[in-house]
Amino acid sequence: MSLKRSLPLVLILFFVGIVVFLRQPDNGGHRARSALIMGTVVDVRVYGEDEKRLEKALDEAFAEMSRVEQIFSNHIASSEISQLSAATEPLVLSLETVALLKRGQQIALQSSGAFDMTLGAVKKLWNIENNRSRIPTAEELADALEGTGSGALVIDGTEVRKARAGIMVDLGGIAKGYAVDQAVRKLREYGVRSATVNAGGDIRLLGDKNGQPWRIGIQHPRQQDALLLTLKVKDQAVVSSGDYERFFEFNGVRYHHIFDPASGRPARQCQSVTVVADDAASADALATAAFVLGPVDGLKLLEDLPGLKGLLSLLMAVC
Ligand code: ADP
Ligand code: MG
């Protein structure tokens, strides 16, 4: 276990657990709401005295997350990302989409390609989220991987060009975190000072809870009712990537939804990674990247990131 104040992310747990819930009792002065967004139950809790204001803030936060889903979902045919995946010609996209693609590209670069937003065709082949999963052939995977990785998306101003028409873009490793950040931005805008936003394990905390940090339970990835530890966090994001939420098993082997871009197959070194960072989009993408890289290179990725502060990095177990 090491504590490094000069480093970026507050915590990384390999092989250990996913953030499951916020452990505070909810007593008085709060409003809570849940909805299904991006295929995930999103739970928002806002704290304060002015209940009308809290309700308004919730309305705005959920509207914002739905707006973000409309842009980035690859289940919505009209989304910019679906259009980009279908495109055979360069496409002019919104500034917001270009900005998120660029953030993803930066993390792709930092993670030596472990974070890869061009694995849409690989994801489609495995079909892990649809209950009709199957193991693709090596040939199918090779086809789906063709042209992916660095250089697959060329961004020039707001114009985005794919290196190969068949490349499909997938922001599943970053968009949920981004939606959470946007929700928090809205809550702030509407005067909320204390809130939690939890999109299926992508959590961001706004402020604190009555002067105390939020307490967040980390669940064991293989024991449903076991908590590994409880984190105390305020004003930051806590995001997990794991192999036990979306997966199928065949002949005793677990196939899950986080792919190693080198093979197009599920990354094998970790069971889960939790990253704490200032914003949820970065934490989301970095958790996915570190999951692929495994304990040694993943931890190095987090430690090497420049310009970030307050890292407590914790290697809980060997993957
Ligand atoms: P979750 O969505 O369960 O929170 P992640 O944040 O790790 O987990 O995102 C996993 C999703 O990211 C996959 O469903 C897929 O859409 C996408 N993905 C899979 N492998 C990669 C990868 N190597 N780089 C970037 N995105 C990926
Ligand atoms: Mg992620």
Coordinates of C-alpha atoms and ligand atoms in Angstrom, one line a residue:
M1 CA 0.0 0.0 0.0
S2 CA 1.4 3.4 -0.8
L3 CA 0.3 6.9 -0.3
K4 CA 1.5 9.4 -2.9
R5 CA 0.2 12.9 -2.4
S6 CA 1.7 14.2 -5.6
L7 CA -0.1 11.8 -7.8
P8 CA -3.4 11.9 -9.6
L9 CA -6.0 9.6 -8.5
V10 CA -7.0 8.9 -5.1
L11 CA -7.3 5.2 -5.2
I12 CA -7.0 2.2 -7.3
L13 CA -8.0 -1.2 -6.3
F14 CA -7.2 -4.1 -8.5
F15 CA -9.0 -7.3 -8.3
V16 CA -10.9 -6.2 -5.4
G17 CA -14.3 -4.7 -5.7
I18 CA -16.8 -2.4 -7.2
V19 CA -18.3 0.5 -5.5
V20 CA -21.7 -0.6 -4.5
F21 CA -23.5 1.9 -2.4
L22 CA -23.4 4.9 -0.3
R23 CA -23.6 4.0 3.3
Q24 CA -25.2 7.0 4.9
P25 CA -28.7 6.7 6.3
D26 CA -31.0 9.1 4.5
N27 CA -32.6 11.1 7.2
G28 CA -34.4 14.3 6.4
G29 CA -33.7 17.2 4.1
H30 CA -33.1 15.3 1.0
R31 CA -34.7 14.2 -2.2
A32 CA -33.8 11.0 -4.2
R33 CA -34.7 9.9 -7.7
S34 CA -33.7 6.9 -9.9
A35 CA -34.1 6.3 -13.6
L36 CA -32.7 4.0 -16.3
I37 CA -30.2 5.9 -18.4
M38 CA -27.6 4.4 -20.7
G39 CA -28.7 0.9 -19.7
T40 CA -27.9 1.6 -16.0
V41 CA -30.0 2.6 -13.0
V42 CA -28.9 6.1 -12.2
D43 CA -29.6 7.2 -8.6
V44 CA -29.4 10.8 -7.6
R45 CA -29.7 12.1 -4.0
V46 CA -29.7 15.8 -3.2
Y47 CA -29.5 17.3 0.2
G48 CA -30.7 20.7 1.5
E49 CA -33.6 22.6 3.0
D50 CA -35.3 24.1 0.0
E51 CA -37.3 21.1 -1.3
K52 CA -38.6 22.9 -4.4
R53 CA -35.1 23.8 -5.4
L54 CA -34.0 20.2 -4.8
E55 CA -36.8 18.9 -7.1
K56 CA -35.9 21.4 -9.8
A57 CA -32.3 20.4 -9.6
L58 CA -33.2 16.7 -9.9
D59 CA -35.4 17.5 -13.0
E60 CA -32.5 19.3 -14.6
A61 CA -29.9 16.7 -13.7
F62 CA -31.9 13.9 -15.2
A63 CA -32.8 15.9 -18.3
E64 CA -29.1 16.6 -18.8
M65 CA -28.2 12.9 -18.5
S66 CA -30.9 12.0 -21.0
R67 CA -29.5 14.6 -23.3
V68 CA -26.0 13.2 -23.0
E69 CA -27.4 9.7 -23.7
Q70 CA -29.1 11.0 -26.9
I71 CA -25.7 12.1 -28.2
F72 CA -23.4 9.3 -27.1
S73 CA -25.5 6.1 -27.0
N74 CA -24.8 3.5 -29.7
H75 CA -28.2 2.1 -29.1
I76 CA -29.8 5.2 -30.4
A77 CA -29.6 5.4 -34.2
S78 CA -29.7 9.2 -34.3
S79 CA -26.9 9.7 -31.8
E80 CA -23.8 11.3 -33.1
I81 CA -21.8 8.3 -32.1
S82 CA -24.1 5.9 -34.1
Q83 CA -23.9 8.3 -37.0
L84 CA -20.1 8.2 -36.8
S85 CA -20.1 4.4 -36.7
A86 CA -22.3 4.3 -39.7
A87 CA -20.4 7.0 -41.6
T88 CA -18.4 6.2 -44.7
E89 CA -17.4 9.9 -45.2
P90 CA -15.9 12.4 -42.7
L91 CA -18.5 13.7 -40.4
V92 CA -18.9 17.1 -38.7
L93 CA -19.8 16.6 -35.1
S94 CA -20.8 18.8 -32.2
L95 CA -18.1 20.5 -30.1
E96 CA -19.2 18.5 -27.1
T97 CA -18.7 15.2 -28.9
V98 CA -15.4 16.2 -30.3
A99 CA -14.3 17.3 -26.9
L100 CA -15.2 13.9 -25.3
L101 CA -13.6 12.0 -28.2
K102 CA -10.4 14.0 -27.6
R103 CA -10.4 13.3 -23.9
G104 CA -10.8 9.6 -24.8
Q105 CA -7.9 9.9 -27.3
Q106 CA -5.7 11.4 -24.6
I107 CA -6.4 8.5 -22.3
A108 CA -5.8 6.1 -25.1
L109 CA -2.5 7.7 -25.6
Q110 CA -1.6 7.7 -22.0
S111 CA -2.6 4.0 -21.6
S112 CA -0.6 2.9 -24.7
G113 CA -3.9 2.0 -26.4
A114 CA -5.5 0.0 -23.6
F115 CA -8.3 2.5 -23.6
D116 CA -9.8 2.2 -27.1
M117 CA -13.0 3.9 -28.3
T118 CA -12.9 2.1 -31.6
L119 CA -13.8 -1.4 -30.4
G120 CA -17.5 -1.0 -31.3
A121 CA -17.4 -3.9 -33.9
V122 CA -15.6 -6.1 -31.3
K123 CA -18.3 -5.3 -28.7
K124 CA -21.0 -6.1 -31.3
L125 CA -19.5 -9.5 -32.1
W126 CA -19.5 -10.6 -28.5
N127 CA -23.0 -9.3 -27.9
I128 CA -22.4 -9.6 -24.1
E129 CA -25.1 -7.1 -23.2
N130 CA -27.9 -8.8 -25.2
N131 CA -28.2 -12.3 -23.7
R132 CA -27.3 -13.7 -27.0
S133 CA -23.6 -13.8 -26.4
R134 CA -21.2 -16.1 -28.2
I135 CA -17.5 -16.5 -28.6
P136 CA -16.4 -15.0 -31.9
T137 CA -13.9 -16.8 -34.2
A138 CA -10.4 -15.6 -34.5
E139 CA -11.1 -14.5 -38.0
E140 CA -14.2 -12.5 -36.9
L141 CA -12.1 -10.8 -34.3
A142 CA -9.3 -10.0 -36.7
D143 CA -11.8 -8.4 -39.0
A144 CA -13.4 -6.4 -36.2
L145 CA -10.0 -5.2 -35.0
E146 CA -8.9 -4.0 -38.5
G147 CA -7.9 -0.4 -38.4
T148 CA -8.8 0.1 -34.7
G149 CA -6.5 1.8 -32.2
S150 CA -4.4 4.8 -32.5
G151 CA -5.0 6.6 -35.8
A152 CA -8.5 5.1 -36.2
L153 CA -10.2 8.4 -35.6
V154 CA -8.7 11.5 -37.1
I155 CA -10.1 14.7 -35.7
D156 CA -9.7 18.0 -37.6
G157 CA -11.6 20.8 -36.0
T158 CA -15.1 19.4 -35.6
E159 CA -14.6 17.0 -38.5
V160 CA -14.0 13.4 -37.6
R161 CA -12.7 10.9 -40.1
K162 CA -12.4 7.2 -39.6
A163 CA -9.4 5.4 -41.0
R164 CA -11.6 2.7 -42.2
A165 CA -15.4 2.9 -43.0
G166 CA -16.1 -0.2 -40.9
I167 CA -14.8 1.1 -37.7
M168 CA -17.4 1.4 -35.0
V169 CA -17.1 3.9 -32.2
D170 CA -18.1 3.0 -28.7
L171 CA -17.9 5.4 -25.8
G172 CA -19.2 2.8 -23.3
G173 CA -16.0 3.3 -21.3
I174 CA -16.3 7.0 -20.7
A175 CA -19.8 8.3 -21.5
K176 CA -21.4 7.2 -18.3
G177 CA -18.8 9.0 -16.3
Y178 CA -19.3 12.1 -18.5
A179 CA -23.0 11.9 -17.9
V180 CA -22.4 11.8 -14.1
D181 CA -20.2 14.9 -14.4
Q182 CA -22.8 16.8 -16.3
A183 CA -25.5 15.9 -13.8
V184 CA -23.3 17.3 -11.0
R185 CA -22.7 20.4 -13.0
K186 CA -26.5 20.9 -13.3
L187 CA -27.0 20.3 -9.6
R188 CA -24.4 22.9 -8.8
E189 CA -26.0 25.3 -11.3
Y190 CA -29.3 24.9 -9.4
G191 CA -27.8 25.7 -6.1
V192 CA -27.2 22.2 -4.7
R193 CA -24.2 21.9 -2.5
S194 CA -24.5 18.3 -1.3
A195 CA -25.4 15.4 -3.5
T196 CA -24.5 11.9 -4.7
V197 CA -24.9 10.7 -8.3
N198 CA -24.5 7.0 -8.8
A199 CA -24.8 5.5 -12.3
G200 CA -24.4 1.8 -11.6
G201 CA -21.0 2.2 -9.8
D202 CA -19.9 5.4 -11.5
I203 CA -20.3 7.7 -8.5
R204 CA -19.6 11.3 -8.0
L205 CA -20.0 13.1 -4.7
L206 CA -20.9 16.8 -4.5
G207 CA -19.7 18.4 -1.4
D208 CA -20.0 16.4 1.8
K209 CA -22.7 15.1 4.0
N210 CA -23.3 17.4 7.0
G211 CA -19.7 18.2 7.2
Q212 CA -18.6 14.6 7.0
P213 CA -17.2 12.8 4.0
W214 CA -19.4 10.3 2.1
R215 CA -18.9 6.7 3.0
I216 CA -18.8 4.4 0.0
G217 CA -18.8 0.6 0.3
I218 CA -16.6 -1.4 -2.0
Q219 CA -18.0 -4.8 -2.8
H220 CA -16.0 -8.0 -3.3
P221 CA -16.1 -9.0 -6.9
R222 CA -16.8 -12.6 -6.2
Q223 CA -18.7 -12.5 -2.9
Q224 CA -22.0 -10.8 -3.4
D225 CA -22.6 -9.7 0.2
A226 CA -19.0 -9.0 1.2
L227 CA -17.7 -5.5 1.4
L228 CA -14.0 -5.1 1.1
L229 CA -13.7 -1.7 2.6
T230 CA -15.5 1.6 3.0
L231 CA -14.0 4.7 1.4
K232 CA -14.5 8.2 2.8
V233 CA -14.7 10.6 -0.1
K234 CA -16.0 14.1 -0.7
D235 CA -16.2 16.2 -3.8
Q236 CA -14.7 13.5 -6.0
A237 CA -15.7 10.7 -8.3
V238 CA -15.3 7.0 -7.5
V239 CA -15.7 4.8 -10.5
S240 CA -15.3 1.0 -10.9
S241 CA -14.8 -1.3 -13.8
G242 CA -15.4 -5.0 -13.2
D243 CA -15.8 -8.3 -14.9
Y244 CA -18.9 -9.4 -12.9
E245 CA -21.7 -7.2 -13.9
R246 CA -21.9 -8.0 -17.6
F247 CA -20.6 -11.4 -18.5
F248 CA -21.4 -14.9 -19.5
E249 CA -19.6 -18.2 -18.7
F250 CA -18.8 -21.0 -21.1
N251 CA -16.9 -24.1 -20.1
G252 CA -16.0 -22.5 -16.8
V253 CA -14.5 -19.4 -18.4
R254 CA -15.9 -16.0 -17.8
Y255 CA -16.3 -13.7 -20.8
H256 CA -17.0 -10.1 -19.9
H257 CA -17.4 -6.7 -21.5
I258 CA -14.0 -5.0 -21.1
F259 CA -11.8 -6.0 -24.1
D260 CA -8.1 -6.0 -24.5
P261 CA -7.6 -4.1 -27.8
A262 CA -4.7 -6.2 -28.7
S263 CA -6.8 -9.4 -28.9
G264 CA -10.4 -8.3 -29.0
R265 CA -11.0 -10.7 -26.1
P266 CA -12.0 -9.9 -22.5
A267 CA -9.0 -8.6 -20.6
R268 CA -7.8 -11.2 -18.2
Q269 CA -5.6 -9.6 -15.5
C270 CA -8.2 -8.1 -13.2
Q271 CA -11.5 -8.7 -11.6
S272 CA -12.2 -5.1 -10.8
V273 CA -10.6 -1.7 -10.7
T274 CA -11.8 1.3 -8.7
V275 CA -10.4 4.7 -9.4
V276 CA -11.0 7.9 -7.4
A277 CA -10.5 11.1 -9.3
D278 CA -11.7 14.7 -9.5
D279 CA -14.1 13.9 -12.3
A280 CA -16.1 10.9 -13.3
A281 CA -15.3 10.8 -17.0
S282 CA -11.6 10.6 -16.3
A283 CA -12.1 8.0 -13.6
D284 CA -14.4 6.0 -15.8
A285 CA -11.9 5.8 -18.7
L286 CA -8.9 5.3 -16.5
A287 CA -10.6 2.5 -14.6
T288 CA -11.3 0.7 -17.9
A289 CA -7.7 1.4 -19.1
A290 CA -6.2 0.2 -15.9
F291 CA -8.4 -2.9 -15.9
V292 CA -7.0 -3.8 -19.3
L293 CA -3.4 -3.0 -18.4
G294 CA -3.5 -5.1 -15.2
P295 CA -1.9 -4.4 -11.8
V296 CA 1.6 -3.4 -12.8
D297 CA 1.1 -1.3 -15.9
G298 CA -2.3 -0.1 -14.7
L299 CA -0.9 1.3 -11.5
K300 CA 2.0 2.8 -13.4
L301 CA -0.5 4.5 -15.7
L302 CA -2.2 6.2 -12.7
E303 CA 1.0 7.1 -11.0
D304 CA 2.5 8.6 -14.2
L305 CA -0.3 10.9 -15.0
P306 CA 0.8 14.5 -14.9
G307 CA -0.9 17.4 -13.3
L308 CA -3.2 15.5 -11.1
K309 CA -3.1 15.5 -7.3
G310 CA -3.8 13.6 -4.2
L311 CA -3.2 10.0 -5.1
L312 CA -3.6 7.3 -2.6
S313 CA -2.9 4.2 -4.6
L314 CA -3.7 1.0 -3.1
L315 CA -2.9 -2.4 -4.6
M316 CA -5.1 -4.8 -2.7
A317 CA -4.3 -8.0 -4.3
V318 CA -2.5 -9.5 -7.2
C319 CA -4.6 -10.1 -10.3
Ligands
ADP1 P1 -19.1 -0.3 -16.9 O1 -19.8 0.1 -18.2 O2 -19.6 -1.7 -16.5 O3 -19.1 0.7 -15.9 P2 -16.5 0.2 -18.0 O4 -16.6 1.6 -17.6 O5 -15.2 -0.5 -17.8 O6 -17.6 -0.6 -17.3 O7 -16.9 0.2 -19.5 C1 -17.0 -1.0 -20.2 C2 -17.5 -0.6 -21.6 O8 -16.5 0.1 -22.2 C3 -17.8 -1.8 -22.4 O9 -19.2 -2.2 -22.3 C4 -17.5 -1.2 -23.8 O10 -18.6 -0.5 -24.3 C5 -16.4 -0.3 -23.6 N1 -15.0 -0.9 -23.6 C6 -14.7 -2.3 -23.6 N2 -13.4 -2.4 -23.7 C7 -12.9 -1.2 -23.8 C8 -11.5 -0.7 -23.9 N3 -10.5 -1.5 -24.0 N4 -11.4 0.7 -24.0 C9 -12.4 1.5 -24.0 N5 -13.7 1.1 -23.9 C10 -13.9 -0.2 -23.8
MG2 MG -14.9 2.9 -17.6

